[in-house]
Coordinates of C-alpha atoms in Angstrom, one line a residue:
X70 CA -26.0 18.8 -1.7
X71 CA -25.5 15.6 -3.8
X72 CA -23.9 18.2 -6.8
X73 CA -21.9 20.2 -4.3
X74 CA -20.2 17.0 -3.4
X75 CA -19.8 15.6 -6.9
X76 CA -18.1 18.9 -8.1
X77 CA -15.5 18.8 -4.7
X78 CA -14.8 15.5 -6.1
X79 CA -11.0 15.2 -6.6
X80 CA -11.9 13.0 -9.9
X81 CA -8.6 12.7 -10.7
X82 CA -7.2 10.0 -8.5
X83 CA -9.9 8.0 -9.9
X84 CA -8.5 9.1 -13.7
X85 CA -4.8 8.2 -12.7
X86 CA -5.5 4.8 -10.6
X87 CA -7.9 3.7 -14.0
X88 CA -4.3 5.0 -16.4
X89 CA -2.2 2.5 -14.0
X90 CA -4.7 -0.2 -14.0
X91 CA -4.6 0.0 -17.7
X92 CA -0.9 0.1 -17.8
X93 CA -0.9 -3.2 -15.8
X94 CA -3.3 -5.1 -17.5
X95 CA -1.1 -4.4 -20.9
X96 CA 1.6 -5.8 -19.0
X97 CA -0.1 -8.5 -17.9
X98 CA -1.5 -9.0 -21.4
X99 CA 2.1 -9.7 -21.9
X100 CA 3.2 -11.5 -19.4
X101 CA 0.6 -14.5 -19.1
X102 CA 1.0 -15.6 -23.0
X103 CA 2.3 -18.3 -21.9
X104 CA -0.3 -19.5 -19.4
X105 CA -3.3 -18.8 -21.8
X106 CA -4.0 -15.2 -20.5
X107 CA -5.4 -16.9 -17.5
X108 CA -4.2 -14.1 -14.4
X109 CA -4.7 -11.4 -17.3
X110 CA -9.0 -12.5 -17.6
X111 CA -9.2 -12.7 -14.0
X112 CA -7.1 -8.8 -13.2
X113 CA -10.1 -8.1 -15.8
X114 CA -12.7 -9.7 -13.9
X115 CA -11.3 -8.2 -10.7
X116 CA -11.5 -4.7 -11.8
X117 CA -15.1 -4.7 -12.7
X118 CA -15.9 -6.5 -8.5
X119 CA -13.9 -3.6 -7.9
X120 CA -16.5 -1.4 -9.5
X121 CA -19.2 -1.4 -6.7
X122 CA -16.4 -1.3 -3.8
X123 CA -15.2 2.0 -5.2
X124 CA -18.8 3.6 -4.9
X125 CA -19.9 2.0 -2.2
X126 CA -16.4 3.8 0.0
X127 CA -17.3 7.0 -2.0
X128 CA -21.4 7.0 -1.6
X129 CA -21.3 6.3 2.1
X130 CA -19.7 9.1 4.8
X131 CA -16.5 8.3 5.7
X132 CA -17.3 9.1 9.7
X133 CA -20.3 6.5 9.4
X134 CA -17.6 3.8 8.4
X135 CA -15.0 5.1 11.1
X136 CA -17.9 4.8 13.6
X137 CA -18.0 0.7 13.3
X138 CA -14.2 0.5 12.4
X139 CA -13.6 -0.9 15.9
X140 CA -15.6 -4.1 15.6
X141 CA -13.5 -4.0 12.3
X142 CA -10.6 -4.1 13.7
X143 CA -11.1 -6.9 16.0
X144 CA -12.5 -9.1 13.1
X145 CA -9.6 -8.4 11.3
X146 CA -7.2 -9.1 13.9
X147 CA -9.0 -12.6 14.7
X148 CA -8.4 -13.1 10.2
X149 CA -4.7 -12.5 10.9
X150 CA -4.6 -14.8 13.8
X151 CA -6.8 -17.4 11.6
X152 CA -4.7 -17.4 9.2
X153 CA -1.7 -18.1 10.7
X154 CA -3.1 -22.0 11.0
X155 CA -3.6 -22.1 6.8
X156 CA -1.4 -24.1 4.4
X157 CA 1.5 -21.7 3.5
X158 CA 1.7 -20.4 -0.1
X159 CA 4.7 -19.6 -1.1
X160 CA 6.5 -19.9 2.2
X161 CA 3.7 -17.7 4.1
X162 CA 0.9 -18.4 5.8
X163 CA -1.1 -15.0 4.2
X164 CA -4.1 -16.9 2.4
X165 CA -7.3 -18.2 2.9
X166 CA -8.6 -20.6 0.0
X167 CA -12.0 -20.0 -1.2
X168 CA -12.6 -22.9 -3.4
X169 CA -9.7 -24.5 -5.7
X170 CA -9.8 -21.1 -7.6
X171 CA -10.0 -17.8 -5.4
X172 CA -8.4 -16.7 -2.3
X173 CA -8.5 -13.9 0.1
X174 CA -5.8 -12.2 1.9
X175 CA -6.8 -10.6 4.7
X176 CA -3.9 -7.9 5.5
X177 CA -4.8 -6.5 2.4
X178 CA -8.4 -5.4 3.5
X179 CA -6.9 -5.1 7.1
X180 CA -4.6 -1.8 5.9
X181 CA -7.8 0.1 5.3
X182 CA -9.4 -0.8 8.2
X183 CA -6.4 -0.3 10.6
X184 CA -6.3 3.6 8.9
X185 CA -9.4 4.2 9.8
X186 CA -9.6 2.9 13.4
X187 CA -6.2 4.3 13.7
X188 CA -7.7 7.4 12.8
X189 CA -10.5 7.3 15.0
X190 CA -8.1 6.8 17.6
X191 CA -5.6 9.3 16.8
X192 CA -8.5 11.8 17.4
X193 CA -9.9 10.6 20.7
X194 CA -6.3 11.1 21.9
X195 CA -5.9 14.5 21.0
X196 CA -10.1 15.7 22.5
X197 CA -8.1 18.2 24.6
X198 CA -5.6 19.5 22.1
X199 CA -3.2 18.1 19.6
X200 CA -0.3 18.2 21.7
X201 CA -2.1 15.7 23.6
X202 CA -0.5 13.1 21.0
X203 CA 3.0 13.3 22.6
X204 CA 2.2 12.1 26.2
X205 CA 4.0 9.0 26.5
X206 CA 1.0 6.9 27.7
X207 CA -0.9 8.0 24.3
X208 CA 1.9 7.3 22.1
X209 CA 2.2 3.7 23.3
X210 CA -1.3 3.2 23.2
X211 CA -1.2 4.1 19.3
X212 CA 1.9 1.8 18.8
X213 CA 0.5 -1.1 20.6
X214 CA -2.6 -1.1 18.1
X215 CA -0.7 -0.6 15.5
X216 CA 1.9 -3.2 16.7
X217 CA -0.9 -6.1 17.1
X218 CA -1.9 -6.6 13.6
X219 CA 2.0 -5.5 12.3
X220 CA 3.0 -8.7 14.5
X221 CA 0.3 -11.0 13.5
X222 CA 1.6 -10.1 9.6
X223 CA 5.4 -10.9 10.8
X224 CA 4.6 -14.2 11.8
X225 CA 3.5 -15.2 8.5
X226 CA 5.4 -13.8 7.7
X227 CA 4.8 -11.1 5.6
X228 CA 7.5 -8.5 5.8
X229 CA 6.8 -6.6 2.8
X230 CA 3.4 -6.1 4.0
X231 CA 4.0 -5.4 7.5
X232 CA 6.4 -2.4 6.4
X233 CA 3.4 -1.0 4.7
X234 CA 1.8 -0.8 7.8
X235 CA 4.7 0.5 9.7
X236 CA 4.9 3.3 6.6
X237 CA 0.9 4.3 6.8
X238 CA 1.6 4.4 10.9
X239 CA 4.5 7.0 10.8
X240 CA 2.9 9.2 7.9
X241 CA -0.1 9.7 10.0
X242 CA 1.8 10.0 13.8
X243 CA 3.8 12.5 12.1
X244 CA 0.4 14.6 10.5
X245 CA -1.4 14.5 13.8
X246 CA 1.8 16.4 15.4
X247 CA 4.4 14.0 16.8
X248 CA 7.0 16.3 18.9
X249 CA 10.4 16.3 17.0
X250 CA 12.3 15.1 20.0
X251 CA 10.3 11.7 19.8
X252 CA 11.5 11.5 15.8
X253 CA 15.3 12.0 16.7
X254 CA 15.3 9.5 19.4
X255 CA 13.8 7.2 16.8
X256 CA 16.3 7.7 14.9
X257 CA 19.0 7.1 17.0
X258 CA 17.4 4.1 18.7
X259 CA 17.3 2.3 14.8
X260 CA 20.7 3.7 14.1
X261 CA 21.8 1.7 17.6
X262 CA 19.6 -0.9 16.8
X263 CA 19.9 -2.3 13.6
X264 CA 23.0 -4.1 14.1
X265 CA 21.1 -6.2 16.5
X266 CA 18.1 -6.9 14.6
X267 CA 20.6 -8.1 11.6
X268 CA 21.6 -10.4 13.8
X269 CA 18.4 -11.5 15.3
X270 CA 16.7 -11.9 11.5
X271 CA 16.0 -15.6 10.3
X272 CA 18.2 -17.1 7.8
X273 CA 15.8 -16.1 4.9
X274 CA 15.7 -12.6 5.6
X275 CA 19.4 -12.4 6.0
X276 CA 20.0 -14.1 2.2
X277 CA 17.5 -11.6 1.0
X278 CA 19.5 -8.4 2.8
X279 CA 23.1 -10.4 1.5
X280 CA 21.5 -10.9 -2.0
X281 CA 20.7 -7.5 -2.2
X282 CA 24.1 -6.3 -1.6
X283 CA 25.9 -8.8 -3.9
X284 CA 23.4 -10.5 -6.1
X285 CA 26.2 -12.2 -8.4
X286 CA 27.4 -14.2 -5.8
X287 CA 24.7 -16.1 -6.4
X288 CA 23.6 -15.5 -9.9
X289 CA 21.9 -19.4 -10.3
X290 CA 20.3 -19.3 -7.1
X291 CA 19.1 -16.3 -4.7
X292 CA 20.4 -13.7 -6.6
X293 CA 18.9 -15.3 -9.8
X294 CA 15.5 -12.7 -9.8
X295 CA 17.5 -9.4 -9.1
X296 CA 20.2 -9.9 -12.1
X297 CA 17.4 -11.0 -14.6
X298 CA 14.9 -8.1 -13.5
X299 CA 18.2 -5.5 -13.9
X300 CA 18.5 -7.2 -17.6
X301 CA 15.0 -6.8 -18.3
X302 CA 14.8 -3.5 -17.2
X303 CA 18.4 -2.5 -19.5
X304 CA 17.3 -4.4 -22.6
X305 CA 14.4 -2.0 -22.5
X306 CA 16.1 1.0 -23.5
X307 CA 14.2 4.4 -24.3
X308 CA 11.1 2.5 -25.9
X309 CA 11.4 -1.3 -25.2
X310 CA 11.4 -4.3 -26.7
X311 CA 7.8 -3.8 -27.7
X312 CA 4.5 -6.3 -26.3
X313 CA 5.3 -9.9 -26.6
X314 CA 9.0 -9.1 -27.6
X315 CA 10.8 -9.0 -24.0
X316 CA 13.4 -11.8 -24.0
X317 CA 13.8 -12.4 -20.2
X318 CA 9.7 -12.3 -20.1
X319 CA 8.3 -14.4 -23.2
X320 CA 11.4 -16.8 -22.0
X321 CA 10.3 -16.9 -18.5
X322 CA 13.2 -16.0 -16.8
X323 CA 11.2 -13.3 -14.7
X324 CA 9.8 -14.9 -12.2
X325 CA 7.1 -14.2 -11.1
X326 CA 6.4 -11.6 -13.5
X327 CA 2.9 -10.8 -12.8
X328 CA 3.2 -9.6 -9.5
X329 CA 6.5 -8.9 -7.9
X330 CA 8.2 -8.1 -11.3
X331 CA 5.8 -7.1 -13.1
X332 CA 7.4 -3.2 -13.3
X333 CA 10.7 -5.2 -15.3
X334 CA 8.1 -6.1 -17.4
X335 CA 6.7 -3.0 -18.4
X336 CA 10.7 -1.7 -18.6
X337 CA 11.9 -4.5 -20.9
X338 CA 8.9 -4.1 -23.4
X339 CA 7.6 -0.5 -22.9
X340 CA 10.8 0.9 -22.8
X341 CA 11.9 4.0 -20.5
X342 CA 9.2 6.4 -21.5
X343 CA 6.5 4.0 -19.8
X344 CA 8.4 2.9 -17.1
X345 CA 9.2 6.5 -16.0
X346 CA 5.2 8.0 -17.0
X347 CA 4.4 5.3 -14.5
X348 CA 6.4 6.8 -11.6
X349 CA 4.9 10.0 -12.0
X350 CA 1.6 8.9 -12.2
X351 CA 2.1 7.2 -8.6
X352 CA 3.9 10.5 -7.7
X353 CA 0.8 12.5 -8.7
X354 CA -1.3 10.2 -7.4
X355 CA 0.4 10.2 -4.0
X356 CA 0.9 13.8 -4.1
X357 CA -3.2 14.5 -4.7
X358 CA -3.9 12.1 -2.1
X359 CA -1.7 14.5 0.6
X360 CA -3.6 17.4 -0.9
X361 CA -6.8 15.8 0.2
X362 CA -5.6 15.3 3.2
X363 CA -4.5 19.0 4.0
X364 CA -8.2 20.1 2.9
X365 CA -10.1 17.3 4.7
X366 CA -13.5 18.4 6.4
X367 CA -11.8 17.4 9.9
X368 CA -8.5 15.4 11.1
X369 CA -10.0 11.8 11.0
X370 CA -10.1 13.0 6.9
X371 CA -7.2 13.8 7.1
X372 CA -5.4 10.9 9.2
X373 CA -7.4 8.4 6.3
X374 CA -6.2 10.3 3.2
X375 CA -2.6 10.2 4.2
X376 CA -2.6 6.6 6.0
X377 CA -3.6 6.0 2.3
X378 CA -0.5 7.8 0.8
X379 CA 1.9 6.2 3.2
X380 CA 0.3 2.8 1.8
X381 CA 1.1 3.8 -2.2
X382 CA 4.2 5.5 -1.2
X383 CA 5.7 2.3 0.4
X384 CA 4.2 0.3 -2.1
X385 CA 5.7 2.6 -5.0
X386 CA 9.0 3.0 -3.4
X387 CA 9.2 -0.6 -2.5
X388 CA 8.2 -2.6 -5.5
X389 CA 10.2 -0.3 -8.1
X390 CA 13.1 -0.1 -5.8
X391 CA 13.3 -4.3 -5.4
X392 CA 13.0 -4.5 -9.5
X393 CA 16.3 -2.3 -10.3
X394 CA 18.2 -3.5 -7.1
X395 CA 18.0 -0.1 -5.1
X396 CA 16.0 -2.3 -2.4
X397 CA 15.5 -5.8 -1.2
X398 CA 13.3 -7.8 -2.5
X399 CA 10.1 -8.1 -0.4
X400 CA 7.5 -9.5 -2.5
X401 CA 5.2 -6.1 -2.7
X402 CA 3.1 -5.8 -5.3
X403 CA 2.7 -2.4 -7.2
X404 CA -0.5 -1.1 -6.7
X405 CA -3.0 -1.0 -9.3
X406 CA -0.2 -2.7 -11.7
X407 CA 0.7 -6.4 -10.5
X408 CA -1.8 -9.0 -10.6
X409 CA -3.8 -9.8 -7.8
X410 CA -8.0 -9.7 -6.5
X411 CA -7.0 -8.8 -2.8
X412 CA -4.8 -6.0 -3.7
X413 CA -7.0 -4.8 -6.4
X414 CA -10.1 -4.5 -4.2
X415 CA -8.1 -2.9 -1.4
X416 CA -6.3 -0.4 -3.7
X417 CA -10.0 0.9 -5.2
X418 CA -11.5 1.5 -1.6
X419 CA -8.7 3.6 -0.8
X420 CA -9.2 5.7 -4.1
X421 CA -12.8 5.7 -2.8
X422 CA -12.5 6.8 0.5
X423 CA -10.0 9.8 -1.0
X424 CA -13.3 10.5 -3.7
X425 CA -15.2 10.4 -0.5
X426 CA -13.3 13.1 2.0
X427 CA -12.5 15.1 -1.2
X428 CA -16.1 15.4 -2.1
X429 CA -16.8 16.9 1.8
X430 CA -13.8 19.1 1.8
X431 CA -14.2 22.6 3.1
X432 CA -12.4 25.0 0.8
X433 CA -12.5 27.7 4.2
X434 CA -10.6 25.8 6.5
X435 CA -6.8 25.1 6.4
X436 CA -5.0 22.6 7.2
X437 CA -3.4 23.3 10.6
X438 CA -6.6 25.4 12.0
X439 CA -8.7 22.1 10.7
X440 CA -6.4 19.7 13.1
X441 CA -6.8 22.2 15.7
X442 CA -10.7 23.2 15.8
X443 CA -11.1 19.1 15.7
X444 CA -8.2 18.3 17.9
X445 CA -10.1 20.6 21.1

C-alpha cells in the first residue's frame, strides 16, 4: 500500500516548489549583502524546519487532519483576535513576537486550516447532492465562516492577505458547483458597489489605489517603491545585471527587497529569462495543483488541492503584478521566493497536503462523478 502511494505521488510540485525556493534564496543571497546575509541564513534555516512539516502533511491522511480542523479553526480564530492587541509592525497588527528574534504570523498558518475546515464544510452542505450548495441558507453559512477570520485579517489590517482568503474561498465555491446566476449577480453587485467601497476606504488604502494609477505624482514619497521596482525590473534586460550587480538593489533603493520586491530583484540581476522561467514555474505549479484536484480520492481532496491553488494563484498574480505596476501594492509575499519563516512553513504544508491527496488519488474516477458519488 505504502509503494502504491509513493508511485501516485505527484512528486513534481515538490521538484518545482524546491526550483523556486532555490531561485529565492539566490535572490536573497543578493539582496541581504548589505545586512551580513542575515534574512538569507535564516530563509536557509527556515527551509530545513520546513523539512518535517512537509512529511508530516504528506505521511498523515488528509481526512484524519480535516476531522480535528474544527477545533483548528476556532484556535485560529481566537490567534487572529489575539493578535489584534500586539504592537503593530509595520503599520499592522499581524505578529506575535517570540523572543527578540522570531515571530509568528498567524493568518499564515490560518489559510491552511480555513481550506480544510472550509472543505469539511463544503461537503456536509452538499450530503444530499451538490446542488445542495446553492440554497441561500448554505451559501451564507459558508461566507459567514469564511467572512470571520477574512475580518479579523482586515482589522489588522492585512489586506493583501485577506484577498488571499477571499481568492482560495471563490476557487473552491465555484469547484463544489456554485449556480451561475449567483456569479453574475456578484458581479453586478461589485460592479455597483465599488464606487462606494472607494469611498468608504481609509486614507492609506486610497493613496495606495491613487499611487497605483499615477505613481509619479509622487515619485519622492508614495510612489517612490513602484517607479524604482519598474527601473529595476527594465535595467534587467534579457539577462540582468548579474548577482551583486543590480543598481537600484546593492544601492538600496528597493525597499524592502526581500519580501515584497524581491521579484524586481531577481528581474534587475537575472534578467528576463529568470524572471519569466519563474512565472511558468508558478503556472505549472498552480496548474498541477488543479490536476490534483480533478483526480482527488473524494471532494474534501478536491476542495483542499484547489483552496491551495487559489492561495499561489493570488499570491502569484498579486506579488508580480504590484512589482511592474499592473496592480497595487499590497505587501504579498511571493511564495516560496520572498523571505519569511511563516510563509515558508505554510507554503510547504500546502505542497504536502497536494503530495498527500495525489498519493490517494483514484485513477478510475473522474472528476465530476467523484463530486457527485461524495456529494450524495
Amino acid at each position: 500500500m505504502k509503494e502504491k502511494r509513493f508511485k501516485n505521488t505527484d512528486w513534481v510540485v515538490l521538484i518545482i516548489s524546491i526550483l523556486l525556493l532555490s531561485i529565492g534564496l539566490v535572490a536573497l543571497y543578493s539582496a541581504t549583502q548589505s545586512t551580513e546575509l542575515d534574512e538569507f541564513k535564516k530563509q536557509i534555516q527556515w527551509s530545513f524546519i520546513s523539512i518535517p512539516f512537509i512529511i508530516i502533511a504528506y505521511i498523515i491522511d488528509y481526512r484524519l487532519i480535516v476531522k480535528f480542523s474544527p477545533v483548528l479553526y476556532i484556535a485560529f480564530i481566537g490567534l487572529l483576535v489575539g493578535v489584534l492587541f500586539t504592537e503593530p509592525i509595520s503599520g499592522a497588527s499581524s505578529w506575535y513576537k517570540i523572543g527578540n528574534f522570531l515571530a509568528f504570523q498567524p493568518s499564515e498558518l490560518a489559510k491552511i486550516v480555513v481550506i480544510m475546515f472550509m472543505s469539511l464544510i463544503l461537503y456536509k452542505l452538499q450530503l444530499k447532492g451538490k446542488r445542495e450548495i446553492n440554497k441561500p441558507w448554505k451559501l451564507i453559512l459558508y461566507f459567514l465562516l469564511w467572512g470571520i477570520p477574512i475580518g479579523l485579517i482586515i482589522k489588522q489590517p492585512d489586506f493583501g492577505t485577506a484577498l488571499a482568503y477571499m481568492f482560495a474561498m471563490l476557487f473552491m465555491l465555484f469547484v463544489a458547483g456554485l449556480d451561475k446566476k449567483y456569479i453574475i449577480v456578484a458581479i453586478l453587485i461589485i460592479a455597483i458597489a465599488t464606487p462606494y467601497v472607494y469611498k468608504s476606504l481609509p486614507n492609506h488604502a486610497k493613496a495606495r489605489l491613487e499611487i497605483f494609477m499615477n505613481p509619479e505624482s509622487d515619485p519622492r514619497g508614495k510612489g517612490y517603491n513602484l517607479i524604482q521596482s519598474k527601473l529595476a525590473i527594465g535595467a534587467g534586460q534579457f539577462l540582468g545585471m548579474g548577482l551583486l550587480k543590480g543598481n537600484q538593489t546593492q544601492l538600496g533603493y528597493l525597499s524592502p527587497k526581500t519580501t515584497d520586491f524581491i521579484y524586481s530583484v531577481i528581474g534587475e540581476e537575472m534578467g528576463f529569462i529568470v524572471a519569466s522561467t519563474l512565472i511558468v514555474l508558478y503556472i505549472f505549479l498552480i496548474t498541477k495543483s488543479v490536476g490534483i484536484a480533478k483526480n482527488a480520492e473524494d471532494s474534501i481532496g478536491s476542495y483542499i488541492s484547489i483552496g491551495i491553488a487559489g492561495i499561489l494563484f493570488f499570491h502569484m498574480i498579486e506579488n508580480i503584478g504590484m512589482t511592474i505596476g499592473l496592480l497595487p501594492i499590497t505587501g504579498v509575499p511571493l511564495p516560496f521566493v520572498s523571505y519569511g519563516g511563516s510563509s515558508l512553513i505554510t507554503n510547504f504544508i500546502c505542497i504536502g497536503l497536494l503530495l498527500n491527496i495525489s498519493s490517494r488519488r483514484k485513477k478510475s474516477l473522474n472528476y465530476n462523478s467523484r463530486v457527485s458519488i461524495y456529494g450524495n
